C-alpha positions as YAML, in Angstrom:
chain: A
units: angstrom
residues:
- id: 1
  name: MET
  ca: [-0.04, -0.01, 0.00]
- id: 2
  name: SER
  ca: [1.10, 3.36, -0.33]
- id: 3
  name: ALA
  ca: [0.52, 7.03, 0.07]
- id: 4
  name: GLY
  ca: [1.91, 9.24, -2.62]
- id: 5
  name: SER
  ca: [4.28, 12.02, -3.23]
- id: 6
  name: PRO
  ca: [2.85, 14.50, -4.15]
- id: 7
  name: VAL
  ca: [0.43, 13.19, -1.56]
- id: 8
  name: PRO
  ca: [1.13, 14.70, 1.84]
- id: 9
  name: PRO
  ca: [0.60, 11.95, 4.47]
- id: 10
  name: ALA
  ca: [3.32, 11.31, 6.90]
- id: 11
  name: GLY
  ca: [5.13, 8.06, 7.14]
- id: 12
  name: PRO
  ca: [6.23, 5.61, 4.40]
- id: 13
  name: PRO
  ca: [6.02, 7.40, 1.11]
- id: 14
  name: LEU
  ca: [3.44, 6.57, -1.59]
- id: 15
  name: HIS
  ca: [5.39, 7.85, -4.56]
- id: 16
  name: LEU
  ca: [3.73, 10.12, -6.90]
- id: 17
  name: PRO
  ca: [-7.98, -10.30, -9.98]
- id: 18
  name: ALA
  ca: [-21.72, -41.81, -19.30]
- id: 19
  name: GLY
  ca: [-20.62, -42.32, -22.50]
- id: 20
  name: PRO
  ca: [-22.94, -42.31, -25.65]
- id: 21
  name: PRO
  ca: [-25.55, -45.06, -26.17]
- id: 22
  name: VAL
  ca: [-24.38, -48.16, -28.06]
- id: 23
  name: ALA
  ca: [-25.46, -48.10, -31.72]
- id: 24
  name: PRO
  ca: [-27.37, -51.12, -33.22]
- id: 25
  name: PRO
  ca: [-25.10, -53.62, -34.99]
- id: 26
  name: THR
  ca: [-26.20, -52.39, -38.44]
- id: 27
  name: ALA
  ca: [-25.50, -48.73, -37.66]
- id: 28
  name: PRO
  ca: [-22.09, -47.25, -38.42]
- id: 29
  name: PRO
  ca: [-19.74, -46.69, -35.43]
- id: 30
  name: ALA
  ca: [-20.52, -43.58, -33.44]
- id: 31
  name: PRO
  ca: [-17.81, -40.91, -33.34]
- id: 32
  name: PRO
  ca: [-15.99, -40.63, -30.08]
- id: 33
  name: ALA
  ca: [-17.93, -38.68, -27.45]
- id: 34
  name: VAL
  ca: [-16.69, -35.08, -27.03]
- id: 35
  name: PRO
  ca: [-16.54, -34.03, -23.41]
- id: 36
  name: PRO
  ca: [-19.13, -31.48, -22.76]
- id: 37
  name: ALA
  ca: [-18.17, -27.94, -21.82]
- id: 38
  name: ALA
  ca: [-18.21, -27.19, -18.10]
- id: 39
  name: PRO
  ca: [-21.68, -25.75, -17.26]
- id: 40
  name: PRO
  ca: [-21.52, -22.07, -16.21]
- id: 41
  name: VAL
  ca: [-21.64, -21.22, -12.52]
- id: 42
  name: GLU
  ca: [-25.22, -20.56, -11.49]
- id: 43
  name: LEU
  ca: [-25.43, -17.40, -9.45]
- id: 44
  name: PRO
  ca: [-28.32, -15.98, -7.39]
- id: 45
  name: GLU
  ca: [-30.03, -13.35, -9.66]
- id: 46
  name: ASP
  ca: [-28.11, -10.02, -9.53]
- id: 47
  name: TYR
  ca: [-25.42, -11.28, -7.23]
- id: 48
  name: THR
  ca: [-22.38, -9.19, -7.12]
- id: 49
  name: PRO
  ca: [-19.15, -9.34, -5.09]
- id: 50
  name: THR
  ca: [-20.26, -6.38, -2.99]
- id: 51
  name: ALA
  ca: [-23.95, -6.99, -3.15]
- id: 52
  name: ARG
  ca: [-24.22, -4.36, -5.81]
- id: 53
  name: ASP
  ca: [-24.50, -4.54, -9.62]
- id: 54
  name: LEU
  ca: [-20.76, -5.42, -10.22]
- id: 55
  name: PRO
  ca: [-20.02, -7.49, -13.35]
- id: 56
  name: VAL
  ca: [-19.23, -11.08, -12.58]
- id: 57
  name: VAL
  ca: [-16.64, -13.04, -14.63]
- id: 58
  name: THR
  ca: [-17.26, -16.78, -14.95]
- id: 59
  name: PRO
  ca: [-14.46, -19.26, -14.26]
- id: 60
  name: GLY
  ca: [-12.10, -20.08, -17.21]
- id: 61
  name: ARG
  ca: [-8.99, -17.95, -16.74]
- id: 62
  name: THR
  ca: [-5.98, -19.66, -18.35]
- id: 63
  name: ASP
  ca: [-3.38, -16.79, -18.61]
- id: 64
  name: THR
  ca: [-2.36, -16.78, -15.04]
- id: 65
  name: LEU
  ca: [-3.51, -20.09, -13.51]
- id: 66
  name: ILE
  ca: [0.00, -21.55, -13.83]
- id: 67
  name: ASP
  ca: [0.86, -22.90, -10.43]
- id: 68
  name: ARG
  ca: [-0.70, -25.75, -8.63]
- id: 69
  name: PRO
  ca: [-0.17, -25.18, -4.87]
- id: 70
  name: SER
  ca: [-0.70, -27.84, -2.36]
- id: 71
  name: VAL
  ca: [-4.27, -27.76, -0.77]
- id: 72
  name: ALA
  ca: [-5.00, -28.02, 2.93]
- id: 73
  name: PRO
  ca: [-8.35, -29.65, 3.76]
- id: 74
  name: VAL
  ca: [-11.18, -27.14, 4.35]
- id: 75
  name: PRO
  ca: [-11.00, -26.24, 8.06]
- id: 76
  name: ASP
  ca: [-13.84, -26.73, 10.44]
- id: 77
  name: PRO
  ca: [-13.35, -23.54, 12.53]
- id: 78
  name: ALA
  ca: [-15.40, -22.36, 15.48]
- id: 79
  name: MET
  ca: [-18.11, -20.05, 14.26]
- id: 80
  name: SER
  ca: [-18.55, -16.55, 15.34]
- id: 81
  name: PRO
  ca: [-21.66, -16.02, 17.36]
- id: 82
  name: ASP
  ca: [-22.22, -12.97, 15.12]
- id: 83
  name: ALA
  ca: [-22.19, -14.94, 11.90]
- id: 84
  name: PRO
  ca: [-25.43, -14.67, 9.88]
- id: 85
  name: GLU
  ca: [-27.56, -17.77, 10.00]
- id: 86
  name: GLY
  ca: [-26.60, -20.34, 7.46]
- id: 87
  name: MET
  ca: [-23.33, -18.65, 6.66]
- id: 88
  name: GLY
  ca: [-19.83, -20.10, 7.31]
- id: 89
  name: PRO
  ca: [-16.66, -18.79, 8.80]
- id: 90
  name: LEU
  ca: [-15.36, -15.31, 7.95]
- id: 91
  name: TYR
  ca: [-11.89, -14.72, 6.42]
- id: 92
  name: VAL
  ca: [-10.13, -11.63, 5.42]
- id: 93
  name: VAL
  ca: [-7.16, -10.98, 3.01]
- id: 94
  name: GLY
  ca: [-4.63, -8.14, 3.32]
- id: 95
  name: ASP
  ca: [-3.05, -6.22, 0.47]
- id: 96
  name: VAL
  ca: [-2.03, -8.46, -2.49]
- id: 97
  name: HIS
  ca: [-0.39, -5.89, -4.87]
- id: 98
  name: GLY
  ca: [-0.13, -8.28, -7.90]
- id: 99
  name: TYR
  ca: [1.43, -11.23, -6.01]
- id: 100
  name: TYR
  ca: [-0.92, -13.81, -7.65]
- id: 101
  name: ASP
  ca: [1.10, -16.96, -6.85]
- id: 102
  name: GLU
  ca: [1.43, -16.02, -3.23]
- id: 103
  name: LEU
  ca: [-2.25, -15.20, -3.00]
- id: 104
  name: ARG
  ca: [-3.12, -18.67, -4.36]
- id: 105
  name: GLU
  ca: [-0.71, -20.32, -1.96]
- id: 106
  name: ALA
  ca: [-2.20, -18.44, 0.95]
- id: 107
  name: LEU
  ca: [-5.85, -19.13, -0.01]
- id: 108
  name: ALA
  ca: [-5.07, -22.89, -0.49]
- id: 109
  name: ALA
  ca: [-3.32, -23.05, 2.93]
- id: 110
  name: GLU
  ca: [-6.64, -21.96, 4.44]
- id: 111
  name: GLY
  ca: [-8.61, -24.49, 2.39]
- id: 112
  name: LEU
  ca: [-10.45, -21.65, 0.56]
- id: 113
  name: ILE
  ca: [-9.48, -22.81, -2.97]
- id: 114
  name: ASP
  ca: [-8.52, -26.11, -4.51]
- id: 115
  name: ALA
  ca: [-5.46, -27.15, -6.62]
- id: 116
  name: ASP
  ca: [-7.22, -25.63, -9.73]
- id: 117
  name: GLY
  ca: [-7.73, -22.34, -7.97]
- id: 118
  name: SER
  ca: [-11.40, -22.75, -7.71]
- id: 119
  name: TRP
  ca: [-13.57, -22.08, -4.63]
- id: 120
  name: ALA
  ca: [-13.46, -24.98, -2.22]
- id: 121
  name: ALA
  ca: [-14.89, -23.45, 0.99]
- id: 122
  name: GLY
  ca: [-18.61, -23.99, 0.66]
- id: 123
  name: ASN
  ca: [-20.56, -21.25, 2.60]
- id: 124
  name: ALA
  ca: [-17.43, -19.50, 3.96]
- id: 125
  name: ARG
  ca: [-17.22, -15.87, 3.71]
- id: 126
  name: LEU
  ca: [-14.14, -14.11, 2.32]
- id: 127
  name: TRP
  ca: [-13.35, -10.34, 2.25]
- id: 128
  name: PHE
  ca: [-10.41, -8.79, 0.44]
- id: 129
  name: LEU
  ca: [-9.27, -5.38, 1.91]
- id: 130
  name: GLY
  ca: [-8.24, -3.77, -1.35]
- id: 131
  name: ASP
  ca: [-4.98, -3.02, -3.24]
- id: 132
  name: PHE
  ca: [-4.93, -5.79, -5.86]
- id: 133
  name: THR
  ca: [-2.55, -4.16, -8.29]
- id: 134
  name: ASP
  ca: [0.82, -2.30, -8.54]
- id: 135
  name: ARG
  ca: [4.35, -3.23, -7.40]
- id: 136
  name: GLY
  ca: [3.81, -7.01, -7.97]
- id: 137
  name: PRO
  ca: [3.86, -8.94, -11.36]
- id: 138
  name: ASP
  ca: [0.18, -9.84, -11.96]
- id: 139
  name: GLY
  ca: [-2.37, -7.47, -10.75]
- id: 140
  name: ILE
  ca: [-4.93, -8.24, -13.42]
- id: 141
  name: GLY
  ca: [-4.50, -11.95, -12.69]
- id: 142
  name: VAL
  ca: [-5.34, -11.20, -9.02]
- id: 143
  name: ILE
  ca: [-8.48, -9.16, -10.01]
- id: 144
  name: ASP
  ca: [-9.61, -11.92, -12.33]
- id: 145
  name: LEU
  ca: [-9.13, -14.54, -9.61]
- id: 146
  name: VAL
  ca: [-11.11, -12.50, -7.17]
- id: 147
  name: MET
  ca: [-14.01, -11.95, -9.67]
- id: 148
  name: GLN
  ca: [-13.90, -15.76, -10.51]
- id: 149
  name: LEU
  ca: [-14.08, -16.73, -6.78]
- id: 150
  name: SER
  ca: [-16.96, -14.28, -6.25]
- id: 151
  name: ALA
  ca: [-19.04, -16.15, -8.76]
- id: 152
  name: GLU
  ca: [-18.03, -19.67, -7.52]
- id: 153
  name: ALA
  ca: [-18.54, -18.80, -3.87]
- id: 154
  name: ALA
  ca: [-22.04, -17.42, -4.51]
- id: 155
  name: ALA
  ca: [-22.89, -20.67, -6.27]
- id: 156
  name: ALA
  ca: [-21.66, -22.68, -3.28]
- id: 157
  name: GLY
  ca: [-23.71, -20.71, -0.76]
- id: 158
  name: GLY
  ca: [-20.88, -18.38, 0.54]
- id: 159
  name: TYR
  ca: [-19.39, -15.26, -0.79]
- id: 160
  name: CYS
  ca: [-16.21, -13.55, -1.80]
- id: 161
  name: LYS
  ca: [-16.25, -9.76, -1.68]
- id: 162
  name: ALA
  ca: [-13.79, -6.91, -1.93]
- id: 163
  name: LEU
  ca: [-13.18, -3.39, -0.70]
- id: 164
  name: MET
  ca: [-11.68, -0.46, -2.61]
- id: 165
  name: GLY
  ca: [-8.05, 0.40, -1.83]
- id: 166
  name: ASN
  ca: [-6.19, 3.58, -2.80]
- id: 167
  name: HIS
  ca: [-4.44, 1.61, -5.47]
- id: 168
  name: GLU
  ca: [-7.72, 0.82, -7.27]
- id: 169
  name: LEU
  ca: [-8.49, 4.55, -7.21]
- id: 170
  name: LEU
  ca: [-4.91, 5.23, -8.55]
- id: 171
  name: LEU
  ca: [-5.32, 2.72, -11.37]
- id: 172
  name: LEU
  ca: [-8.72, 3.97, -12.23]
- id: 173
  name: GLY
  ca: [-7.38, 7.64, -12.33]
- id: 174
  name: ALA
  ca: [-4.43, 6.66, -14.49]
- id: 175
  name: LYS
  ca: [-6.67, 4.92, -17.04]
- id: 176
  name: ARG
  ca: [-9.35, 7.64, -17.09]
- id: 177
  name: PHE
  ca: [-7.26, 10.83, -16.74]
- id: 178
  name: GLY
  ca: [-3.74, 9.86, -17.78]
- id: 179
  name: ASP
  ca: [-1.52, 13.03, -17.70]
- id: 180
  name: THR
  ca: [-4.40, 15.40, -17.10]
- id: 181
  name: PRO
  ca: [-3.09, 17.95, -14.47]
- id: 182
  name: VAL
  ca: [-4.58, 17.75, -11.07]
- id: 183
  name: GLN
  ca: [-4.24, 20.04, -8.14]
- id: 184
  name: SER
  ca: [-2.37, 18.28, -5.26]
- id: 185
  name: GLY
  ca: [-1.11, 19.55, -1.97]
- id: 186
  name: ALA
  ca: [2.45, 19.94, -3.45]
- id: 187
  name: GLY
  ca: [1.28, 21.61, -6.75]
- id: 188
  name: THR
  ca: [0.29, 20.12, -10.01]
- id: 189
  name: ALA
  ca: [0.39, 16.39, -10.41]
- id: 190
  name: SER
  ca: [-1.17, 13.68, -12.61]
- id: 191
  name: PHE
  ca: [-2.57, 10.26, -11.93]
- id: 192
  name: GLN
  ca: [-0.35, 8.75, -14.69]
- id: 193
  name: ALA
  ca: [2.78, 10.07, -13.03]
- id: 194
  name: ALA
  ca: [1.68, 8.96, -9.56]
- id: 195
  name: TRP
  ca: [0.69, 5.51, -10.81]
- id: 196
  name: LEU
  ca: [4.13, 4.96, -12.43]
- id: 197
  name: LEU
  ca: [5.92, 6.21, -9.35]
- id: 198
  name: ASN
  ca: [3.91, 3.91, -7.03]
- id: 199
  name: GLY
  ca: [4.65, 0.73, -8.77]
- id: 200
  name: GLY
  ca: [2.23, 0.84, -11.76]
- id: 201
  name: GLN
  ca: [2.89, -2.12, -14.12]
- id: 202
  name: LYS
  ca: [2.68, -1.71, -17.90]
- id: 203
  name: THR
  ca: [1.48, -5.35, -18.16]
- id: 204
  name: ASP
  ca: [-1.38, -4.56, -15.98]
- id: 205
  name: MET
  ca: [-2.44, -1.46, -17.87]
- id: 206
  name: ASP
  ca: [-2.13, -3.40, -21.20]
- id: 207
  name: ARG
  ca: [-4.41, -6.13, -19.89]
- id: 208
  name: LEU
  ca: [-6.91, -3.75, -18.17]
- id: 209
  name: GLU
  ca: [-10.44, -4.24, -19.76]
- id: 210
  name: ASP
  ca: [-13.70, -2.41, -19.26]
- id: 211
  name: HIS
  ca: [-15.15, -5.09, -16.92]
- id: 212
  name: HIS
  ca: [-12.14, -4.68, -14.66]
- id: 213
  name: LEU
  ca: [-12.64, -0.93, -14.65]
- id: 214
  name: GLN
  ca: [-16.39, -1.26, -13.86]
- id: 215
  name: TRP
  ca: [-15.66, -3.79, -11.07]
- id: 216
  name: MET
  ca: [-13.17, -1.58, -9.39]
- id: 217
  name: ALA
  ca: [-15.35, 1.55, -9.73]
- id: 218
  name: ARG
  ca: [-18.21, -0.15, -7.90]
- id: 219
  name: LEU
  ca: [-16.37, -1.56, -5.01]
- id: 220
  name: ASP
  ca: [-17.38, -0.48, -1.54]
- id: 221
  name: ALA
  ca: [-15.13, 1.43, 0.77]
- id: 222
  name: VAL
  ca: [-16.52, 0.30, 4.17]
- id: 223
  name: MET
  ca: [-18.35, -2.70, 5.39]
- id: 224
  name: GLU
  ca: [-19.16, -4.35, 8.80]
- id: 225
  name: GLU
  ca: [-19.14, -8.13, 9.35]
- id: 226
  name: ASP
  ca: [-19.58, -9.92, 12.73]
- id: 227
  name: GLY
  ca: [-18.55, -6.86, 14.68]
- id: 228
  name: HIS
  ca: [-15.50, -6.20, 12.55]
- id: 229
  name: LEU
  ca: [-15.46, -2.87, 10.71]
- id: 230
  name: LEU
  ca: [-13.63, -3.56, 7.49]
- id: 231
  name: VAL
  ca: [-11.75, -0.75, 5.69]
- id: 232
  name: HIS
  ca: [-8.76, -0.45, 3.49]
- id: 233
  name: SER
  ca: [-6.87, 2.45, 5.03]
- id: 234
  name: ASP
  ca: [-5.92, 3.17, 8.64]
- id: 235
  name: THR
  ca: [-7.45, 6.65, 8.52]
- id: 236
  name: THR
  ca: [-10.41, 8.55, 9.78]
- id: 237
  name: ALA
  ca: [-10.87, 10.23, 6.27]
- id: 238
  name: TYR
  ca: [-13.81, 8.02, 5.81]
- id: 239
  name: LEU
  ca: [-15.82, 10.22, 8.15]
- id: 240
  name: GLU
  ca: [-15.53, 13.02, 5.53]
- id: 241
  name: TYR
  ca: [-17.68, 10.95, 3.17]
- id: 242
  name: GLY
  ca: [-20.62, 10.22, 5.29]
- id: 243
  name: ASP
  ca: [-22.01, 9.34, 8.76]
- id: 244
  name: SER
  ca: [-23.04, 5.75, 7.89]
- id: 245
  name: ILE
  ca: [-21.51, 2.87, 5.96]
- id: 246
  name: GLU
  ca: [-24.18, 3.23, 3.16]
- id: 247
  name: ALA
  ca: [-23.52, 6.97, 2.97]
- id: 248
  name: VAL
  ca: [-19.75, 6.54, 2.67]
- id: 249
  name: ASN
  ca: [-20.08, 3.91, -0.11]
- id: 250
  name: ASP
  ca: [-22.66, 6.04, -1.89]
- id: 251
  name: THR
  ca: [-20.60, 9.06, -1.83]
- id: 252
  name: VAL
  ca: [-17.53, 7.37, -3.12]
- id: 253
  name: HIS
  ca: [-19.49, 5.77, -6.03]
- id: 254
  name: GLU
  ca: [-20.91, 9.20, -6.87]
- id: 255
  name: VAL
  ca: [-17.48, 10.78, -6.99]
- id: 256
  name: LEU
  ca: [-16.33, 8.19, -9.35]
- id: 257
  name: THR
  ca: [-19.49, 8.42, -11.45]
- id: 258
  name: ARG
  ca: [-18.96, 12.28, -11.86]
- id: 259
  name: SER
  ca: [-15.38, 11.49, -13.00]
- id: 260
  name: ASP
  ca: [-14.02, 14.84, -12.14]
- id: 261
  name: ALA
  ca: [-10.11, 14.41, -12.19]
- id: 262
  name: ASP
  ca: [-9.58, 16.87, -9.25]
- id: 263
  name: GLU
  ca: [-12.37, 15.32, -7.18]
- id: 264
  name: VAL
  ca: [-11.11, 11.70, -7.71]
- id: 265
  name: TRP
  ca: [-7.53, 12.83, -6.85]
- id: 266
  name: ASP
  ca: [-8.83, 14.31, -3.65]
- id: 267
  name: LEU
  ca: [-10.55, 11.02, -2.78]
- id: 268
  name: PHE
  ca: [-7.27, 9.15, -3.66]
- id: 269
  name: ARG
  ca: [-5.24, 11.47, -1.49]
- id: 270
  name: LYS
  ca: [-7.50, 11.06, 1.52]
- id: 271
  name: PHE
  ca: [-7.50, 7.27, 1.13]
- id: 272
  name: THR
  ca: [-3.71, 7.28, 1.15]
- id: 273
  name: LYS
  ca: [-3.47, 8.68, 4.62]
- id: 274
  name: ARG
  ca: [-2.23, 6.36, 7.25]
- id: 275
  name: PHE
  ca: [-1.23, 5.73, 10.86]
- id: 276
  name: ALA
  ca: [-4.26, 7.30, 12.42]
- id: 277
  name: PHE
  ca: [-4.54, 4.46, 14.89]
- id: 278
  name: ARG
  ca: [-0.81, 4.03, 15.72]
- id: 279
  name: ASP
  ca: [0.10, 6.76, 18.36]
- id: 280
  name: GLU
  ca: [-1.19, 7.54, 21.74]
- id: 281
  name: SER
  ca: [-4.52, 9.01, 20.36]
- id: 282
  name: GLY
  ca: [-4.91, 5.93, 18.09]
- id: 283
  name: SER
  ca: [-7.62, 4.14, 20.21]
- id: 284
  name: GLN
  ca: [-9.68, 7.36, 20.20]
- id: 285
  name: ALA
  ca: [-9.39, 7.51, 16.39]
- id: 286
  name: VAL
  ca: [-10.60, 3.95, 16.12]
- id: 287
  name: ARG
  ca: [-13.55, 4.67, 18.36]
- id: 288
  name: GLU
  ca: [-14.57, 7.56, 16.14]
- id: 289
  name: LEU
  ca: [-14.99, 5.15, 13.26]
- id: 290
  name: LEU
  ca: [-16.73, 2.50, 15.40]
- id: 291
  name: ASP
  ca: [-19.10, 5.01, 16.91]
- id: 292
  name: ALA
  ca: [-20.05, 6.22, 13.40]
- id: 293
  name: TYR
  ca: [-20.18, 2.84, 11.47]
- id: 294
  name: GLY
  ca: [-20.57, 0.23, 14.12]
- id: 295
  name: GLY
  ca: [-18.46, -2.80, 15.11]
- id: 296
  name: ASP
  ca: [-16.10, -3.63, 17.90]
- id: 297
  name: ARG
  ca: [-12.83, -3.57, 16.01]
- id: 298
  name: VAL
  ca: [-11.45, -2.03, 12.92]
- id: 299
  name: VAL
  ca: [-9.69, -4.38, 10.48]
- id: 300
  name: HIS
  ca: [-7.56, -2.65, 7.85]
- id: 301
  name: GLY
  ca: [-4.74, -3.02, 5.30]
- id: 302
  name: HIS
  ca: [-2.82, -0.28, 3.68]
- id: 303
  name: SER
  ca: [0.10, 0.29, 6.16]
- id: 304
  name: PRO
  ca: [2.46, -2.66, 6.19]
- id: 305
  name: ILE
  ca: [2.82, -4.14, 9.55]
- id: 306
  name: PRO
  ca: [6.54, -3.56, 9.57]
- id: 307
  name: TYR
  ca: [5.95, 0.11, 9.30]
- id: 308
  name: LEU
  ca: [3.45, 0.13, 12.14]
- id: 309
  name: LEU
  ca: [6.12, -1.64, 14.26]
- id: 310
  name: GLY
  ca: [8.83, 0.85, 13.24]
- id: 311
  name: GLU
  ca: [10.84, -1.85, 11.32]
- id: 312
  name: VAL
  ca: [13.15, -0.95, 8.34]
- id: 313
  name: GLY
  ca: [12.03, -1.66, 4.82]
- id: 314
  name: THR
  ca: [10.34, -0.22, 1.74]
- id: 315
  name: GLU
  ca: [7.24, -1.04, -0.08]
- id: 316
  name: ASP
  ca: [9.24, -1.59, -3.21]
- id: 317
  name: GLY
  ca: [10.90, -4.64, -1.88]
- id: 318
  name: GLU
  ca: [14.22, -3.08, -1.03]
- id: 319
  name: GLY
  ca: [16.06, -4.07, 2.09]
- id: 320
  name: ASP
  ca: [16.06, -7.27, 4.10]
- id: 321
  name: GLY
  ca: [12.86, -9.43, 4.48]
- id: 322
  name: ILE
  ca: [10.74, -8.47, 7.48]
- id: 323
  name: ALA
  ca: [9.43, -11.35, 9.63]
- id: 324
  name: VAL
  ca: [5.55, -11.07, 9.84]
- id: 325
  name: ASP
  ca: [3.92, -14.05, 11.51]
- id: 326
  name: GLY
  ca: [0.26, -12.73, 11.40]
- id: 327
  name: PRO
  ca: [-2.02, -9.78, 11.92]
- id: 328
  name: HIS
  ca: [-0.94, -6.94, 14.23]
- id: 329
  name: VAL
  ca: [-3.38, -6.14, 17.01]
- id: 330
  name: TYR
  ca: [-2.94, -2.58, 18.53]
- id: 331
  name: ALA
  ca: [-4.69, 0.65, 19.60]
- id: 332
  name: ASP
  ca: [-5.79, -1.02, 22.88]
- id: 333
  name: GLY
  ca: [-6.89, -4.08, 20.97]
- id: 334
  name: LEU
  ca: [-9.33, -2.08, 18.82]
- id: 335
  name: ALA
  ca: [-7.42, -2.36, 15.53]
- id: 336
  name: ILE
  ca: [-6.18, -5.30, 13.48]
- id: 337
  name: ALA
  ca: [-3.59, -4.62, 10.73]
- id: 338
  name: MET
  ca: [-3.63, -7.04, 7.82]
- id: 339
  name: ASP
  ca: [-0.96, -5.75, 5.37]
- id: 340
  name: GLY
  ca: [1.83, -8.23, 6.08]
- id: 341
  name: GLY
  ca: [4.26, -6.37, 3.75]
- id: 342
  name: ILE
  ca: [4.25, -8.78, 0.81]
- id: 343
  name: THR
  ca: [6.01, -6.03, -1.31]
- id: 344
  name: MET
  ca: [8.77, -5.98, 1.32]
- id: 345
  name: ALA
  ca: [9.43, -9.67, 1.28]
- id: 346
  name: GLY
  ca: [6.97, -9.94, 4.09]
- id: 347
  name: LYS
  ca: [3.79, -12.25, 4.14]
- id: 348
  name: LEU
  ca: [0.43, -12.14, 2.32]
- id: 349
  name: LEU
  ca: [-2.06, -12.66, 5.22]
- id: 350
  name: VAL
  ca: [-5.27, -14.58, 5.01]
- id: 351
  name: VAL
  ca: [-6.76, -15.13, 8.31]
- id: 352
  name: GLN
  ca: [-10.11, -16.16, 10.01]
- id: 353
  name: LEU
  ca: [-11.99, -13.73, 12.21]
- id: 354
  name: PRO
  ca: [-12.47, -13.45, 15.03]
- id: 355
  name: LEU
  ca: [-8.81, -13.86, 15.97]
- id: 356
  name: THR
  ca: [-8.10, -16.27, 18.73]
- id: 357
  name: GLY
  ca: [-5.24, -16.30, 21.20]
...
């Protein structure tokens, strides 16, 4: 994750998915049977990854399904008492940043996908916290996989959903506005320049299609599940966009629909802010979000755990690997950080909520 120069937030810089019947003896031999095509995944009508009208891509990706990770059996975890009736366990995924192979390995290790990369977790619930692209080698492959799992999970009685990260806003802006000048806190900037300086990959831009753009633009920014308030960024900037979860999500979608370069840049700039929960006043900042939107804990990505712990490293993979064993709980136990620093040779985190131990 990153916040961008010319973006002003303090901290680590953000530089600016039975055979055929037997024929009678007198009939000519029947041709060999052709295996039927796999039936399309049946989805509930109008299902989308965020319960909105997002486009759904059916399975069948071949361009990036190259590895075959070992698969752990589907776990039988203790259910949260807050889980909706008939729904399975809740999992969250931290920032992926184009690390497709590592994502598949992490999902398989939790029994969420099988060796073919298909949904294997029945009625389980899976949330991605945003930042699918940039820095890593296969951001579009990551988006394609998330969209595929959304369809397959829905057909199995579960779901796979995703939140909008600041890198989704950055990629959307680079595609929509290119080098169009925007007013930033440090003067004139452009989405294209910021995207390139923040790990933008030409291969992702070359493979970016309309359905990817529509999917990203309709992602929600905030959601609450089982007492966990899910957001991408560790910032209170969400409060500037609405006093309820629905209001925030509607406002963000309205900004993207109006498609004004300066307005989208301001949204991107605010969603790159970080570290609101880290210092002495951090627990109070978390409570502001919880009081407004509900939940008992905030779960976020965006700021790599090594940064939150004051460790050395950069988001571009420079420096020594940072040991990350799991989520970081802080701010008097009110915040859970999920960005394991995969871009810093850290770990791509996939965990079940609520945390235990």
